[in-house]
PDB file of C-alpha atoms in Angstrom:
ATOM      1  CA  UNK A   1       0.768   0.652 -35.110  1.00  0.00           C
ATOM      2  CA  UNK A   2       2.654   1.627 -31.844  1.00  0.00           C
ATOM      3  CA  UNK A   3      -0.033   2.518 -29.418  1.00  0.00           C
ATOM      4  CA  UNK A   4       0.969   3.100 -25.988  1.00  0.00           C
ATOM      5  CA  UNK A   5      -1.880   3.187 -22.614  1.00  0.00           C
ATOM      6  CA  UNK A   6      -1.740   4.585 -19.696  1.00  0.00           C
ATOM      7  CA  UNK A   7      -4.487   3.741 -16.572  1.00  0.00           C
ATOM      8  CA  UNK A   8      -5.574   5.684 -14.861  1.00  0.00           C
ATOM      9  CA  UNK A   9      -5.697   8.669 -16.917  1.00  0.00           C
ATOM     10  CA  UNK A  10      -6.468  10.453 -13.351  1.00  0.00           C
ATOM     11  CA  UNK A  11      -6.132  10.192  -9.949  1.00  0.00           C
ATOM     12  CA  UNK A  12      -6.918  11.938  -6.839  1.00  0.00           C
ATOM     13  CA  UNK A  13      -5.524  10.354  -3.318  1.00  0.00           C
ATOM     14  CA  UNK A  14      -5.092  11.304   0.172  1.00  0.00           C
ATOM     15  CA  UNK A  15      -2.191  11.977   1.486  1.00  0.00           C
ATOM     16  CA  UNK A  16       0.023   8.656   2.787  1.00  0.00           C
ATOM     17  CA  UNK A  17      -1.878   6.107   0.438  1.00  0.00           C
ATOM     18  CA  UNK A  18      -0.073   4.772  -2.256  1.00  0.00           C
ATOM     19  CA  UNK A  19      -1.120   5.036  -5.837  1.00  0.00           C
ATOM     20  CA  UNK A  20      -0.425   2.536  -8.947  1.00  0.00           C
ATOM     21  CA  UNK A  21      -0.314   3.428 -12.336  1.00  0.00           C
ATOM     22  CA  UNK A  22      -0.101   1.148 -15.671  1.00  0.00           C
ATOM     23  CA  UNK A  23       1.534   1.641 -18.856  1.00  0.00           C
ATOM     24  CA  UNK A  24       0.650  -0.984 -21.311  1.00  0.00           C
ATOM     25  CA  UNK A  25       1.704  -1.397 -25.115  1.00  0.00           C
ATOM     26  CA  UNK A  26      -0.876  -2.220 -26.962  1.00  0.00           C
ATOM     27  CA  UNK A  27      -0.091  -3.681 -30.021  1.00  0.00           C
ATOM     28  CA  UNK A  28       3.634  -4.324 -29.537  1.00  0.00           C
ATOM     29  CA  UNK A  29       6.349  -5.654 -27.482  1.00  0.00           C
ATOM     30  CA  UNK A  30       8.258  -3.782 -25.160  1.00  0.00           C
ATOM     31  CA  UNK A  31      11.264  -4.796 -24.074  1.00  0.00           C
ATOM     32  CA  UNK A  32      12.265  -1.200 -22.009  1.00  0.00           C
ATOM     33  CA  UNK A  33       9.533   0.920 -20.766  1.00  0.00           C
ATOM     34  CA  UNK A  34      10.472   4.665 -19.178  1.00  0.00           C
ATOM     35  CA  UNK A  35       8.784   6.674 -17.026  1.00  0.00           C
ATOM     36  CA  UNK A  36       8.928  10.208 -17.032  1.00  0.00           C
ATOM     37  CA  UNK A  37       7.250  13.193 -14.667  1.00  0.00           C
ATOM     38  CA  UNK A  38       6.497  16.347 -15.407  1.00  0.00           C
ATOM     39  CA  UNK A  39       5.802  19.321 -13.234  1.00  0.00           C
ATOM     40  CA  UNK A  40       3.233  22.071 -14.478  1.00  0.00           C
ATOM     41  CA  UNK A  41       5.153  24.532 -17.280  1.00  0.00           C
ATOM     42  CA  UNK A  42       8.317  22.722 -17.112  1.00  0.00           C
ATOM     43  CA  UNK A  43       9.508  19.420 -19.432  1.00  0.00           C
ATOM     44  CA  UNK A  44       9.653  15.765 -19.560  1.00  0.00           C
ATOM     45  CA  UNK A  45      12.067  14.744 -16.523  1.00  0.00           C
ATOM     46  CA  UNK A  46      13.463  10.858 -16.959  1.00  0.00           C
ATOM     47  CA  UNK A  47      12.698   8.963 -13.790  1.00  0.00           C
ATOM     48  CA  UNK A  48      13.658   5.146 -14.246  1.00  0.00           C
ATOM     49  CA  UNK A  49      14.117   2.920 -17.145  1.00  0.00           C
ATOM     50  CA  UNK A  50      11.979  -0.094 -16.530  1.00  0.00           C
ATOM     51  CA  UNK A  51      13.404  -3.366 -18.611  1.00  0.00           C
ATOM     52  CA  UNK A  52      11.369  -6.726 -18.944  1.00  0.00           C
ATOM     53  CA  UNK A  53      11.933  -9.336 -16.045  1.00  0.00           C
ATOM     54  CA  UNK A  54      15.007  -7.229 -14.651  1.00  0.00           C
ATOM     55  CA  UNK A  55      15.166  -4.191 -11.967  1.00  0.00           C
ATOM     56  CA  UNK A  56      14.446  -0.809 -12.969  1.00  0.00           C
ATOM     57  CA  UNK A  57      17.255   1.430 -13.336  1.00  0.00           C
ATOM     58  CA  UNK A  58      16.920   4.946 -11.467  1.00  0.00           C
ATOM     59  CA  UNK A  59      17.434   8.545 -12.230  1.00  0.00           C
ATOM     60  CA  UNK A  60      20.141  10.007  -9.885  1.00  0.00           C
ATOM     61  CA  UNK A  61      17.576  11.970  -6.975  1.00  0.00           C
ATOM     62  CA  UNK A  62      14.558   9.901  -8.006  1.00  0.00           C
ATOM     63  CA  UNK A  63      13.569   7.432  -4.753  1.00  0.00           C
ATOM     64  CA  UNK A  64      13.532   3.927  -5.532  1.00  0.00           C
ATOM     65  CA  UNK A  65      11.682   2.709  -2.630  1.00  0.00           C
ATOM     66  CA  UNK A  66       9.200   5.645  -3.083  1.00  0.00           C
ATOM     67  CA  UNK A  67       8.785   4.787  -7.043  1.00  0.00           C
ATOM     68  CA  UNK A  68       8.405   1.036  -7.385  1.00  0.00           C
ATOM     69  CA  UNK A  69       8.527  -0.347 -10.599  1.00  0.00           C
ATOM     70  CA  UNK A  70       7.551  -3.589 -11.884  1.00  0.00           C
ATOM     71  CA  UNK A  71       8.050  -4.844 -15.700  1.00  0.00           C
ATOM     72  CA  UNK A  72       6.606  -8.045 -15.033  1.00  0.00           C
ATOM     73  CA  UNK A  73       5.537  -8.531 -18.625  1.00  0.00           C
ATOM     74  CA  UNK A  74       6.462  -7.660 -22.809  1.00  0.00           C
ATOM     75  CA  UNK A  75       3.428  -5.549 -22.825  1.00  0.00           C
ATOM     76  CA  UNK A  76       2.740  -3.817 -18.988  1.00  0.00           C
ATOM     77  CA  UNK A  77       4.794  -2.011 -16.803  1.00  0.00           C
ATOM     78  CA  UNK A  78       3.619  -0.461 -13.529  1.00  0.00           C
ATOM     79  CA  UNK A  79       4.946   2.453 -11.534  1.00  0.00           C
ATOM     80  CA  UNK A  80       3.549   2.606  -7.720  1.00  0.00           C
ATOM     81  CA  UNK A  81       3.790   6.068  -6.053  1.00  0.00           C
ATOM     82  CA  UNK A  82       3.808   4.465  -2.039  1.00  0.00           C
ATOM     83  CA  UNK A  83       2.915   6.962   0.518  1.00  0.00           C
ATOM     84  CA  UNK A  84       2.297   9.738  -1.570  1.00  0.00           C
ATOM     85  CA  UNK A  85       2.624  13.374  -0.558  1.00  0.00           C
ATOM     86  CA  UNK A  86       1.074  16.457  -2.070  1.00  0.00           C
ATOM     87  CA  UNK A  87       4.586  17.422  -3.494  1.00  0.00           C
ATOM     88  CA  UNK A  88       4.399  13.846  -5.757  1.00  0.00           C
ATOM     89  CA  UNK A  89       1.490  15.206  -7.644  1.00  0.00           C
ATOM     90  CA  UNK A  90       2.572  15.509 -10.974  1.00  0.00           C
ATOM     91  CA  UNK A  91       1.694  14.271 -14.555  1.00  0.00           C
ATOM     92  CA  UNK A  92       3.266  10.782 -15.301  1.00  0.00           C
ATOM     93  CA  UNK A  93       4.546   9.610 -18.590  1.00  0.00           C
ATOM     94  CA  UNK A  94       5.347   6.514 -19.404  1.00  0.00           C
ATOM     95  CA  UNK A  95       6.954   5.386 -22.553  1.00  0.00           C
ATOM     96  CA  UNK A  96       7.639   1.778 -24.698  1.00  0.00           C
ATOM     97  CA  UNK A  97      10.191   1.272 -27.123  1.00  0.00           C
ATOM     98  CA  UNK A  98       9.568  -0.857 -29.904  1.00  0.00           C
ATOM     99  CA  UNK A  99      12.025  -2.570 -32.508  1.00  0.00           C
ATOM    100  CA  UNK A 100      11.944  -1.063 -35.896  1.00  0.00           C
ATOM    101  CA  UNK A 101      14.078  -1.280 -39.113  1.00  0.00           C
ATOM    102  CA  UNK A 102      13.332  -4.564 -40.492  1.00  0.00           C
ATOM    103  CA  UNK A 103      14.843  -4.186 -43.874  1.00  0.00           C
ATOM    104  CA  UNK A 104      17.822  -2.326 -42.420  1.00  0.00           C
ATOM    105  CA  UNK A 105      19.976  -2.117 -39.185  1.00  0.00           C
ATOM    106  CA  UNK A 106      17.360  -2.050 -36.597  1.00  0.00           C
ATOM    107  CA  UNK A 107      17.089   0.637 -34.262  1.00  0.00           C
ATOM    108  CA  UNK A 108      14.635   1.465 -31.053  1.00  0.00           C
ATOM    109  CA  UNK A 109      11.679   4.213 -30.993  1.00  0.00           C
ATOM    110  CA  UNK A 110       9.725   5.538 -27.881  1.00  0.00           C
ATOM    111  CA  UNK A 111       5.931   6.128 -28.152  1.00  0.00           C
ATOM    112  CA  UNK A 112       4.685   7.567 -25.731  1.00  0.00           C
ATOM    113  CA  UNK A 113       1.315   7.097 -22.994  1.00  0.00           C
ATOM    114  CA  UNK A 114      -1.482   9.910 -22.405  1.00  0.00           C
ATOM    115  CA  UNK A 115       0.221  10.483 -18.924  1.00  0.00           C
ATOM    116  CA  UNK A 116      -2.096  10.119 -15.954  1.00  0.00           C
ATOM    117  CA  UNK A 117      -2.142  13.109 -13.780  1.00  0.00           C
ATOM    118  CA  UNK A 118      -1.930  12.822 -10.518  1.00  0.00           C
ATOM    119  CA  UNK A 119      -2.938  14.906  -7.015  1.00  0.00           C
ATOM    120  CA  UNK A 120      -2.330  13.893  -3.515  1.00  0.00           C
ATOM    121  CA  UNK A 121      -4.346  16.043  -1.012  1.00  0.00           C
TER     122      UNK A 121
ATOM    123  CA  UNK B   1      23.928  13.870 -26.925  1.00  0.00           C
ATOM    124  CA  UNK B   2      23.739  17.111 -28.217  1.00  0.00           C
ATOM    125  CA  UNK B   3      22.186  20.228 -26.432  1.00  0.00           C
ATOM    126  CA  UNK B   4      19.539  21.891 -28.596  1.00  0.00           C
ATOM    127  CA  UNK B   5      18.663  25.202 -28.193  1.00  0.00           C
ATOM    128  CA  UNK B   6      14.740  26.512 -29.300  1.00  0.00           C
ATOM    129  CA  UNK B   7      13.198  29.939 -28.320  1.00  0.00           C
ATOM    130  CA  UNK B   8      10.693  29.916 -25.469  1.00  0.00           C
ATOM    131  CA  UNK B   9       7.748  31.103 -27.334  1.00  0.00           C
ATOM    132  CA  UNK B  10       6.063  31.900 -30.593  1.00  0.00           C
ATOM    133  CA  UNK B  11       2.634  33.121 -31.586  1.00  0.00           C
ATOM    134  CA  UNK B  12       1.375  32.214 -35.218  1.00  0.00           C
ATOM    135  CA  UNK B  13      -1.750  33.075 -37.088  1.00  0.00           C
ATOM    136  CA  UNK B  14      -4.173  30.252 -37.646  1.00  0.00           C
ATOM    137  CA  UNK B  15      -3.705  29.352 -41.466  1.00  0.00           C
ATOM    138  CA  UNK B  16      -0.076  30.615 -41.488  1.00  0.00           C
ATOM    139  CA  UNK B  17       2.988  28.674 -41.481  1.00  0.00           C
ATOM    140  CA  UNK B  18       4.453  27.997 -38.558  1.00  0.00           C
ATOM    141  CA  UNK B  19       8.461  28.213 -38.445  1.00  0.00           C
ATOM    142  CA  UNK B  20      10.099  26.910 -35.161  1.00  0.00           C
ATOM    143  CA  UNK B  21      13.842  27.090 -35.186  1.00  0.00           C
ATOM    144  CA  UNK B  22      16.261  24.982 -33.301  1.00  0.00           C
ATOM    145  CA  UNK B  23      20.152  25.303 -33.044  1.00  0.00           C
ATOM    146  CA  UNK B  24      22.523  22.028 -32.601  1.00  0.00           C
ATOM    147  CA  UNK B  25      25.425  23.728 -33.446  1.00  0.00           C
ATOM    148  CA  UNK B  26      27.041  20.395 -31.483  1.00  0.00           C
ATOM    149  CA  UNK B  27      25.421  17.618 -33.546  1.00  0.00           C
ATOM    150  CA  UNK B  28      27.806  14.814 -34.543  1.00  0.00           C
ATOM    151  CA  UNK B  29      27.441  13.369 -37.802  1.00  0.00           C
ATOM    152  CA  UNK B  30      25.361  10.032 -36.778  1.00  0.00           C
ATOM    153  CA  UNK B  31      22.910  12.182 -34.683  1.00  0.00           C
ATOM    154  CA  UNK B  32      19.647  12.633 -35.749  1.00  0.00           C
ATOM    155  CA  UNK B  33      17.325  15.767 -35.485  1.00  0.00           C
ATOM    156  CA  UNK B  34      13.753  14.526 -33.813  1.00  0.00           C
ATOM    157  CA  UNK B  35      10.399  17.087 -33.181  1.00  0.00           C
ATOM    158  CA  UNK B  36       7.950  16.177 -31.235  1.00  0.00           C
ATOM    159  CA  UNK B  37       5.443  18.027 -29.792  1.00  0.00           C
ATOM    160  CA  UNK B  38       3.011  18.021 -26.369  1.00  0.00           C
ATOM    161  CA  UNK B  39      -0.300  19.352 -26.194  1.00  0.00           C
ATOM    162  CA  UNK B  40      -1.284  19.987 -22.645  1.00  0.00           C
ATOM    163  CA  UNK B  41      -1.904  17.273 -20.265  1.00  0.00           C
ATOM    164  CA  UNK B  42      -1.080  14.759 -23.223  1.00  0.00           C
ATOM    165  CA  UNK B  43       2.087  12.425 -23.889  1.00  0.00           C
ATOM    166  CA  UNK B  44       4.580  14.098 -26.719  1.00  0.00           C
ATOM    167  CA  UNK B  45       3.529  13.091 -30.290  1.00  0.00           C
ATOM    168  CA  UNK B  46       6.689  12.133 -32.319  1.00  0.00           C
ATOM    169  CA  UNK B  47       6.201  14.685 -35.553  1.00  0.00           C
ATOM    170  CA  UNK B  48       9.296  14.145 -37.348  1.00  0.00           C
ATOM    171  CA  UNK B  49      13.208  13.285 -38.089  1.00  0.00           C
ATOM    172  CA  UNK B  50      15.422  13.595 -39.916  1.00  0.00           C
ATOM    173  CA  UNK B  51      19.390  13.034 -40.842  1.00  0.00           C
ATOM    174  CA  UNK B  52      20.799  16.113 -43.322  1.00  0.00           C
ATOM    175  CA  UNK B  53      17.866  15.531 -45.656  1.00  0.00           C
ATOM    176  CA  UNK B  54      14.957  17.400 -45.807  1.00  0.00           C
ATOM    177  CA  UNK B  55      11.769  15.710 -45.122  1.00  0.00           C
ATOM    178  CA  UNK B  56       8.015  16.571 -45.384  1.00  0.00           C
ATOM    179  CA  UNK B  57       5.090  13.927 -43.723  1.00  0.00           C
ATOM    180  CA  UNK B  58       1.197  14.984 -43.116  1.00  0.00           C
ATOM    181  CA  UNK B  59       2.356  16.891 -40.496  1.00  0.00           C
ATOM    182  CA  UNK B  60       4.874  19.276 -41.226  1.00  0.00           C
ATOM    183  CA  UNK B  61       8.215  19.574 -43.277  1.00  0.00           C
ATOM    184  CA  UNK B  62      11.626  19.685 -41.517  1.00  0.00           C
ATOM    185  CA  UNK B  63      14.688  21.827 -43.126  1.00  0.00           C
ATOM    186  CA  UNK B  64      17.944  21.018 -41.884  1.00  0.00           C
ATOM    187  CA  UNK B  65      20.398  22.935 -43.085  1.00  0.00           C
ATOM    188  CA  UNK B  66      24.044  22.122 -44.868  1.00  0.00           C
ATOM    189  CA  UNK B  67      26.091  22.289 -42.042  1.00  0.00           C
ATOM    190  CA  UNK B  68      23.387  20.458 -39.571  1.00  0.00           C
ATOM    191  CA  UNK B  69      23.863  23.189 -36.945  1.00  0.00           C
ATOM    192  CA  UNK B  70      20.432  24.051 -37.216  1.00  0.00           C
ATOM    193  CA  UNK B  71      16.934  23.240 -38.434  1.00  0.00           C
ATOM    194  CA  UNK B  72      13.384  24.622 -38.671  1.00  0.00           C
ATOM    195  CA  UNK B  73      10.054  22.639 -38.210  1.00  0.00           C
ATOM    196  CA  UNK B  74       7.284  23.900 -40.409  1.00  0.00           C
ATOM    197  CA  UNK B  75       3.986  23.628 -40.011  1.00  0.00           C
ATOM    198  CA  UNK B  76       2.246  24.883 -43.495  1.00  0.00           C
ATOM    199  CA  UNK B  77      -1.041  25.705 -42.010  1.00  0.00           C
ATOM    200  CA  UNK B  78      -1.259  26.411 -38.604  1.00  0.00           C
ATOM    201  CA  UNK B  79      -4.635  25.520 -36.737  1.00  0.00           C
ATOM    202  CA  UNK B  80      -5.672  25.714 -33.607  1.00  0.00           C
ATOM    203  CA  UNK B  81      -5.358  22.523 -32.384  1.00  0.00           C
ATOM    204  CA  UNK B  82      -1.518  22.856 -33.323  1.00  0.00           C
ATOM    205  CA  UNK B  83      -0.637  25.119 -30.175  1.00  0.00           C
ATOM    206  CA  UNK B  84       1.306  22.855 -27.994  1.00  0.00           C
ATOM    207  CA  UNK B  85       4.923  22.708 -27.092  1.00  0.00           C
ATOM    208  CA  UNK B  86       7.555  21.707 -29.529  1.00  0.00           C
ATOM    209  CA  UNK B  87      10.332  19.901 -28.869  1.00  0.00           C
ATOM    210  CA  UNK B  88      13.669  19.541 -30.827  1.00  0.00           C
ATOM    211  CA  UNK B  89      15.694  16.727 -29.807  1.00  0.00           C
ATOM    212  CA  UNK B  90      19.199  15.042 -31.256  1.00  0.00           C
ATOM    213  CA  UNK B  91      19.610  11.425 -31.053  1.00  0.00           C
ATOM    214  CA  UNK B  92      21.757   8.559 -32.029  1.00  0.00           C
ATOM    215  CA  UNK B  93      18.919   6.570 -33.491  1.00  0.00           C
ATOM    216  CA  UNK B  94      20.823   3.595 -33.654  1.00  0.00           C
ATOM    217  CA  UNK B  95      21.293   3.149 -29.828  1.00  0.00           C
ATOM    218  CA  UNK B  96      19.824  -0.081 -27.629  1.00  0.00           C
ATOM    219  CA  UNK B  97      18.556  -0.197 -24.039  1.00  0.00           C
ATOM    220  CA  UNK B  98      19.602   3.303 -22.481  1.00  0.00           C
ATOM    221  CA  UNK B  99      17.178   6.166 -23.324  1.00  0.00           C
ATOM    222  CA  UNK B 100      18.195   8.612 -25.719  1.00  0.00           C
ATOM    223  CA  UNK B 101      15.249  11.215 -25.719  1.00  0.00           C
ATOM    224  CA  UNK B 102      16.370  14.314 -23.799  1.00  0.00           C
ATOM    225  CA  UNK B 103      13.347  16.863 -23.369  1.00  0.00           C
ATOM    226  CA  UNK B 104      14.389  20.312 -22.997  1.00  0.00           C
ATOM    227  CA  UNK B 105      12.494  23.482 -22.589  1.00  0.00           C
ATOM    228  CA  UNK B 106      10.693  23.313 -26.185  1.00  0.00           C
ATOM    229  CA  UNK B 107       8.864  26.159 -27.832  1.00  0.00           C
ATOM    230  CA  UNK B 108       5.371  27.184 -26.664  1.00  0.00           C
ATOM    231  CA  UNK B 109       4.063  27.233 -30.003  1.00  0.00           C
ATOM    232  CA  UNK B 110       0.197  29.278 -29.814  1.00  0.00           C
ATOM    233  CA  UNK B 111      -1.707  29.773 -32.526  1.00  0.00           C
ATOM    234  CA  UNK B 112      -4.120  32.964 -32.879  1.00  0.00           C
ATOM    235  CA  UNK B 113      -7.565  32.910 -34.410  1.00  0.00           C
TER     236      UNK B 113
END
């Protein structure tokens, strides 16, 4: 199996606080995590690319001191919204690529979190 | 990697087949074609890929067609809980470290009682 988490699957926050949210593989090792947002009615939107033990890489126009990411482990990557403002609420996505393609040349697949929706008052 | 390019909407009648077209008319020849689809306020659900093949799972069968510029997702019998947006995606499958999923506007598949 390839099951991805996400935590929390909801969150509601003042204005100014900052807000952390975990993506977690499961059942496999991730090596590169992504993190995604989405706006209501429109598509996935790329935000960083989160690789074990290194620094995320960023999205040109997506803050890097307002989006901290940590990969501090094969299975759990976090994404911390600081000071959020009521134009950050959005739906998060996070994904985790795992290694398939034993018996052949080997090749990467993204599966995909629940997404944790988020609203800053 | 390639643009794809998927109508905005389609309705379908529950039991139906659902038929969701997408043009690549850019794919190269190592790209893959990829559907996935989003129900709202979930993560997208990988559905299906494939190469220049054909291929059927549980879920639906893909049709790619000779020349690769285009495909069509099908869904044999629609249900309700298949209304979501569909997304149609070209890939390099065999690609390390930078992401290679590209979600554009999908179709807004919704399926009628």
């Amino acid at each position: 199996g390839a099951v991805v988490s996400q935590h929390p699957s909801w969150v509601i926050c003042k204005s100014g606080t900052s807000v952390k949210i975990e993506c977690r593989s499961l059942d496999f090792q991730a090596t590169t995590m992504f993190w995604y947002r989405q706006f209501p009615k429109q598509s996935l939107m790329l935000m960083a690319t989160s690789n074990e033990g290194s620094k995320a890489t960023y999205e040109q126009g997506v803050e890097k001191d307002k989006f901290l990411i940590n990969h501090a482990s094969l299975t759990l990557s976090t994404l911390t919204v600081t000071s959020a403002h009521p134009e950050d609420s959005s739906f998060y996505i996070c994904s985790a690529t795992k290694q398939l393609g034993r018996a052949g040349p080997s090749y990467n697949e993204q599966f995909f979190g629940p997404g944790t929706r988020l609203t800053v008052l | 990697d390639a643009k794809t390019t998927q109508p905005p909407s389609m309705d379908c009648a529950e039991g139906r087949a659902a038929n969701l077209p997408c043009n690549h008319s850019t794919i190269s020849g190592n790209e893959y074609v990829y559907w996935y689809r989003q129900i709202h306020s979930q993560g997208p659900q990988y559905i299906i890929h494939g190469l220049k093949n054909n291929e059927t799972n549980e879920m639906a069968s893909l049709i790619i067609t000779e020349d690769r510029k285009s495909s069509t997702l099908i869904l044999p019998h629609a249900t309700l809980r298949d209304t979501a947006v569909y997304y149609c995606i070209v890939r390099l499958r065999y690609q390390t470290g930078a992401n290679n999923l590209f979600f554009g506007t999908g179709t807004r598949l919704t399926v009628i009682p």
